[in-house]
GROMACS .gro file of C-alpha atoms in nm:
model
  136
    1THR     CA    1  18.700  14.556  13.841
    2VAL     CA    2  18.867  14.873  13.720
    3SER     CA    3  19.152  15.010  13.929
    4GLU     CA    4  19.134  15.360  14.078
    5PHE     CA    5  19.428  15.458  13.857
    6VAL     CA    6  19.227  15.380  13.545
    7LYS     CA    7  18.910  15.541  13.681
    8GLY     CA    8  19.099  15.867  13.731
    9ALA     CA    9  19.240  15.880  13.376
   10ALA     CA   10  19.162  16.187  13.168
   11SER     CA   11  19.192  15.993  12.840
   12ALA     CA   12  19.226  15.640  12.711
   13LYS     CA   13  19.403  15.488  12.412
   14LEU     CA   14  19.273  15.191  12.219
   15PHE     CA   15  19.543  14.950  12.101
   16ILE     CA   16  19.461  14.692  11.836
   17ASP     CA   17  19.721  14.434  11.740
   18ALA     CA   18  19.672  14.286  11.395
   19ASP     CA   19  19.855  14.081  11.138
   20GLN     CA   20  20.031  14.275  10.865
   21GLY     CA   21  19.791  14.390  10.597
   22VAL     CA   22  19.479  14.377  10.817
   23GLU     CA   23  19.281  14.701  10.833
   24TYR     CA   24  19.042  14.805  11.110
   25TRP     CA   25  18.793  15.079  11.040
   26LEU     CA   26  18.618  15.228  11.342
   27ASP     CA   27  18.313  15.447  11.298
   28ASP     CA   28  18.258  15.558  11.656
   29ILE     CA   29  18.386  15.463  11.999
   30SER     CA   30  18.252  15.573  12.333
   31LEU     CA   31  18.404  15.494  12.671
   32GLN     CA   32  18.191  15.589  12.968
   33PRO     CA   33  18.201  15.500  13.335
   34VAL     CA   34  17.905  15.283  13.434
   35ASP     CA   35  17.831  15.149  13.780
   36ASP     CA   36  17.684  14.803  13.836
   37GLN     CA   37  17.332  14.925  13.909
   38THR     CA   38  17.319  15.156  13.604
   39TRP     CA   39  17.406  14.891  13.347
   40LYS     CA   40  17.169  14.639  13.508
   41THR     CA   41  16.883  14.891  13.498
   42GLN     CA   42  16.955  14.975  13.134
   43ALA     CA   43  16.987  14.606  13.041
   44ASN     CA   44  16.654  14.524  13.209
   45LYS     CA   45  16.484  14.806  13.016
   46ARG     CA   46  16.620  14.663  12.689
   47ILE     CA   47  16.503  14.315  12.790
   48ASP     CA   48  16.153  14.446  12.864
   49LYS     CA   49  16.142  14.626  12.528
   50LEU     CA   50  16.305  14.367  12.301
   51ARG     CA   51  16.230  14.027  12.456
   52LYS     CA   52  15.893  14.055  12.626
   53ARG     CA   53  15.541  14.081  12.488
   54ASP     CA   54  15.198  14.089  12.650
   55VAL     CA   55  14.979  13.783  12.598
   56GLN     CA   56  14.602  13.789  12.613
   57ILE     CA   57  14.417  13.465  12.685
   58VAL     CA   58  14.041  13.448  12.653
   59LEU     CA   59  13.854  13.162  12.821
   60GLU     CA   60  13.494  13.091  12.743
   61GLY     CA   61  13.244  12.856  12.903
   62ASP     CA   62  13.131  12.756  13.252
   63GLY     CA   63  13.377  12.734  13.540
   64THR     CA   64  13.649  12.947  13.383
   65GLU     CA   65  13.716  13.126  13.712
   66ASP     CA   66  13.875  12.813  13.866
   67VAL     CA   67  14.098  12.720  13.572
   68ILE     CA   68  14.473  12.696  13.624
   69ILE     CA   69  14.677  12.770  13.312
   70GLU     CA   70  15.042  12.680  13.264
   71LEU     CA   71  15.229  12.838  12.972
   72VAL     CA   72  15.556  12.692  12.851
   73GLN     CA   73  15.755  12.874  12.586
   74LYS     CA   74  15.873  12.615  12.333
   75THR     CA   75  16.066  12.839  12.094
   76HIS     CA   76  16.178  13.197  12.061
   77SER     CA   77  16.325  13.417  11.793
   78PHE     CA   78  16.574  13.591  12.021
   79PRO     CA   79  16.927  13.460  11.955
   80PHE     CA   80  17.066  13.282  12.261
   81GLY     CA   81  17.417  13.166  12.187
   82THR     CA   82  17.732  13.017  12.326
   83MET     CA   83  18.083  12.928  12.227
   84ILE     CA   84  18.121  12.559  12.144
   85VAL     CA   85  18.393  12.307  12.071
   86ALA     CA   86  18.312  12.216  11.710
   87ASP     CA   87  18.484  11.879  11.727
   88GLN     CA   88  18.246  11.765  12.001
   89LEU     CA   89  17.936  11.871  11.807
   90ASN     CA   90  18.079  11.722  11.490
   91ASP     CA   91  18.133  11.386  11.669
   92CYS     CA   92  17.765  11.380  11.765
   93LYS     CA   93  17.660  11.438  11.406
   94VAL     CA   94  17.905  11.187  11.255
   95ASN     CA   95  17.822  10.914  11.510
   96ASN     CA   96  17.450  10.999  11.515
   97VAL     CA   97  17.458  10.990  11.897
   98ASP     CA   98  17.415  11.293  12.121
   99SER     CA   99  17.658  11.333  12.409
  100GLU     CA  100  17.555  11.530  12.718
  101TYR     CA  101  17.748  11.823  12.567
  102CYS     CA  102  17.546  11.811  12.246
  103LYS     CA  103  17.215  11.765  12.428
  104PHE     CA  104  17.285  12.061  12.655
  105THR     CA  105  17.385  12.280  12.362
  106LYS     CA  106  17.075  12.190  12.157
  107ASP     CA  107  16.841  12.231  12.455
  108ASN     CA  108  16.971  12.571  12.561
  109PHE     CA  109  17.098  12.760  12.258
  110ASN     CA  110  16.983  12.843  11.908
  111TRP     CA  111  17.307  13.013  11.797
  112VAL     CA  112  17.664  12.889  11.837
  113VAL     CA  113  18.013  13.005  11.747
  114ASP     CA  114  18.320  12.785  11.744
  115ASN     CA  115  18.580  12.854  12.008
  116TYR     CA  116  18.866  12.866  11.759
  117LYS     CA  117  18.824  12.699  11.422
  118MET     CA  118  18.604  12.971  11.269
  119LYS     CA  119  18.869  13.231  11.339
  120TRP     CA  120  19.062  13.373  11.049
  121LYS     CA  121  19.405  13.263  11.174
  122TYR     CA  122  19.289  12.900  11.179
  123MET     CA  123  19.100  12.904  10.850
  124GLU     CA  124  19.369  13.086  10.651
  125LYS     CA  125  19.705  13.017  10.815
  126GLU     CA  126  19.871  13.079  10.480
  127LYS     CA  127  19.746  13.354  10.248
  128ASP     CA  128  19.481  13.225  10.005
  129VAL     CA  129  19.503  12.868  10.143
  130TRP     CA  130  19.171  12.795  10.318
  131ASN     CA  131  19.102  12.523  10.574
  132THR     CA  132  18.725  12.472  10.604
  133GLU     CA  133  18.703  12.096  10.658
  134ILE     CA  134  18.582  12.103  11.020
  135GLN     CA  135  18.365  12.413  10.970
  136ASP     CA  136  18.175  12.251  10.683
   0.00000   0.00000   0.00000
């Protein structure tokens, strides 16, 4: 929820805090007020365009008018992802046993990102000294 004070602002400043020597290059930024219904409508239009396709099923033979068809989508190419705790997924792989956490992650997502260990500050705490043991 955005406060009325912020909603009434004539301008906004973007503040980025970075470690010394880190550069951020921004090509374009747009800040626009959007109400709940507007963004939902726009999101649903994008979902209809990008994630949905028409399917045509042709049935041949006698008695096709009384057939009940159930379609179950087994895979998809759209990236559904979540943040994970790498240590928990790593334990499943090392021990060759899936925990409930691992089962849920595999059943529901095809993309993951680690909650911390893939971040730059963790992987390179000291300049040019890389820690990739868990990530690998």
